[in-house]
XYZ file of C-alpha atoms in Angstrom:
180
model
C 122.639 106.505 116.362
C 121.296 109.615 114.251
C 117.789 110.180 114.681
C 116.639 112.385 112.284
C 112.648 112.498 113.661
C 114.413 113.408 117.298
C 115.477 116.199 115.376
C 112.588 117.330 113.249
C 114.477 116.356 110.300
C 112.013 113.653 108.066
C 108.868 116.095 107.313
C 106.274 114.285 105.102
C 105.751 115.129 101.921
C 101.554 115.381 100.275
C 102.049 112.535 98.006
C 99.368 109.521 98.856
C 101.472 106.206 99.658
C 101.421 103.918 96.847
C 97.815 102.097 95.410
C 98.605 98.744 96.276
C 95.474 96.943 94.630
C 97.874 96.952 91.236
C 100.886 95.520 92.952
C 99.152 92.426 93.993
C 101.274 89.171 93.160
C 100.103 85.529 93.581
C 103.874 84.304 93.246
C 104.108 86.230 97.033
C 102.848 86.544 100.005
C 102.173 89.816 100.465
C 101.860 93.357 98.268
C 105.242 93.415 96.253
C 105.629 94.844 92.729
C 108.594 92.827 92.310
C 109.967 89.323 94.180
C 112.624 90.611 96.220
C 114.729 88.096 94.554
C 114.412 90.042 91.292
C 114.385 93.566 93.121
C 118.081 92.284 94.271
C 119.076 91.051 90.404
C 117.763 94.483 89.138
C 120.384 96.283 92.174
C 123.415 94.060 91.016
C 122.533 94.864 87.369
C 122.019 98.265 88.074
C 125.646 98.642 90.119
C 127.399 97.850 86.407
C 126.511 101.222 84.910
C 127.448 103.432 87.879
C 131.459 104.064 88.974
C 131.866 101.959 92.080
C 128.327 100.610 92.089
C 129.336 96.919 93.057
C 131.964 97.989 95.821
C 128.899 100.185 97.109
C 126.132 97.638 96.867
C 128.056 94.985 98.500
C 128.558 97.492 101.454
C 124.294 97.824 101.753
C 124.205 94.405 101.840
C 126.576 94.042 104.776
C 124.691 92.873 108.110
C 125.602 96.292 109.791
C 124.298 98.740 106.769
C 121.478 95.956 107.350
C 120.150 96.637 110.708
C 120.591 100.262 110.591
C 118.358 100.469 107.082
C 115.749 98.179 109.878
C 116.179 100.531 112.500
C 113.799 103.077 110.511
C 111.014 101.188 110.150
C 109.388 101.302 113.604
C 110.473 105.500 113.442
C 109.091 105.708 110.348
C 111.754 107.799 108.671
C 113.209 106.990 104.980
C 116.241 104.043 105.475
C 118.336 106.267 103.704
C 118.488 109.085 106.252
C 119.852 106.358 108.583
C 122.367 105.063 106.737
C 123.466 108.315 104.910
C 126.116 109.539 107.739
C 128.049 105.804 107.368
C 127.466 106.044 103.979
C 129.651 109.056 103.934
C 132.065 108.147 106.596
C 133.050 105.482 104.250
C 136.044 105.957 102.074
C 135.364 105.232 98.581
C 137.629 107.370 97.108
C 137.423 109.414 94.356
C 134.922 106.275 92.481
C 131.780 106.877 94.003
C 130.142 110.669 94.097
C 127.283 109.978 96.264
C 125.844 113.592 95.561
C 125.372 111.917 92.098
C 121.624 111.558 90.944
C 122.707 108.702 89.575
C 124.232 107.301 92.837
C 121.672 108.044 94.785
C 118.800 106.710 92.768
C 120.410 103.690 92.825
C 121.106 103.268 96.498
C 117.324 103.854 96.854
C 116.749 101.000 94.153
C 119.142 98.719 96.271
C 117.431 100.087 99.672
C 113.980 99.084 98.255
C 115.350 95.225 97.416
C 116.944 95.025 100.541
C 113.867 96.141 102.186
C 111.815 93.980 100.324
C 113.800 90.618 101.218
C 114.144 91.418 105.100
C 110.161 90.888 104.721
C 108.972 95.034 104.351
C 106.702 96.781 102.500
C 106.634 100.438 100.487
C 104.373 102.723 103.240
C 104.937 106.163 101.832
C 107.479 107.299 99.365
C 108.531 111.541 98.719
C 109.307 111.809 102.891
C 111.307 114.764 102.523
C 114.991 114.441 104.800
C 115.954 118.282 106.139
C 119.752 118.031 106.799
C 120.822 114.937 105.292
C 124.283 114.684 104.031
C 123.152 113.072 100.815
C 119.463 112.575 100.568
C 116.826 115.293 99.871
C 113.638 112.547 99.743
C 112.917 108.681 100.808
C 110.548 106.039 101.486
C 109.179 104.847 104.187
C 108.821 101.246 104.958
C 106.678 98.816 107.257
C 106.624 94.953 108.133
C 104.507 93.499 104.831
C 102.616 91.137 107.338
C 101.513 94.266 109.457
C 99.433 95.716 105.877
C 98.659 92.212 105.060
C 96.567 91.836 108.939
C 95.175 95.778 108.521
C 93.589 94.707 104.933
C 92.046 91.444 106.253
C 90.447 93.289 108.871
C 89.119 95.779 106.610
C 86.502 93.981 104.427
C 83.764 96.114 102.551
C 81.085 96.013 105.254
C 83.640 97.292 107.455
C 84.512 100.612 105.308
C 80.581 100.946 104.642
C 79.733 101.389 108.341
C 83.077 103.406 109.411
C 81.551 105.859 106.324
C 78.518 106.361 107.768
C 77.724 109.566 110.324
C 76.272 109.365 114.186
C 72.686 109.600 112.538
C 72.874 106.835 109.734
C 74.580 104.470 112.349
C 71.259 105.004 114.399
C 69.894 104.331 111.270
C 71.958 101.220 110.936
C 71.761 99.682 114.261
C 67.700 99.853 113.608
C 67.490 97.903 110.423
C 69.881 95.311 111.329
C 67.758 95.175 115.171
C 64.373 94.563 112.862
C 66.274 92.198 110.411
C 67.507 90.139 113.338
């Protein structure tokens, strides 16, 4: 398989990944904007208004397109970059231009559901994709339950002290040595 990191291909881009304190949702478990569920209804309603969007979101759903979208997540590279070479490979025709804006807004709409229902999370979006057949940009994902265990660790008290420098931990350790 393509690995565009092995290849210096996936630079990242400045932009700060996404403030997740808005996207909190009690009907989830997890940080989603959207149910997956719904991400997936807004992908089949969004395949109506582009030429040979169904016929192209029912190949991202297959289990191959699947596991190759997966495969990115521990390499941290966009989804996209791996499946744009298949994407291409595929005969469509003349229906789908996937040089479209269009087209490719909405495969990253249906990556993003996808994503979301195989249980991962939004890490970073604007990683830029040197030499990709289709794709200038992407996101990058990461298992939900991996940010939900990094924010449950990281309780105020916790950001407070890893603030502080060598002297106010000195500092620290004192106070809490004479409050004890």
């Amino acid at each position: 398989m393509f690995n565009p990191v092995q290849t210096g291909q996936v630079t990242r881009s400045h932009r700060k990944p996404p403030d997740r304190t808005l996207e909190r949702s009690s009907a989830t478990k997890g940080y989603h904007h959207m149910r997956g569920d719904a991400l997936i209804r807004r992908a089949r309603r969004s395949a109506k208004s582009i030429v040979g969007g169904d016929e192209l979101l029912h190949l991202l759903l297959t289990p191959n397109f699947i596991t190759m979208m997966k495969a990115a997540v521990p390499l941290e590279i966009p989804p996209v970059a791996n499946i744009s070479r298949a994407l291409k490979a595929f005969d469509f025709g003349e229906k789908v231009d996937l040089h479209a804006l269009s087209v490719r807004q909405f495969i990253g709409t249906a990556v993003k559901a996808i994503m979301v229902t195989q249980g991962f999370e939004l890490m970073e979006t604007g990683v830029k994709i040197a030499g990709d057949p289709v794709f200038r940009s992407g996101a990058t994902y990461q298992k939900a339950d991996a940010l939900l265990d990094a924010e449950d660790d990281d309780d105020l008290l916790s950001r407070f002290v890893a603030a502080l420098n060598a002297s106010e931990l000195v500092r620290l350790k004192d106070l809490v040595d004479a409050a004890l």
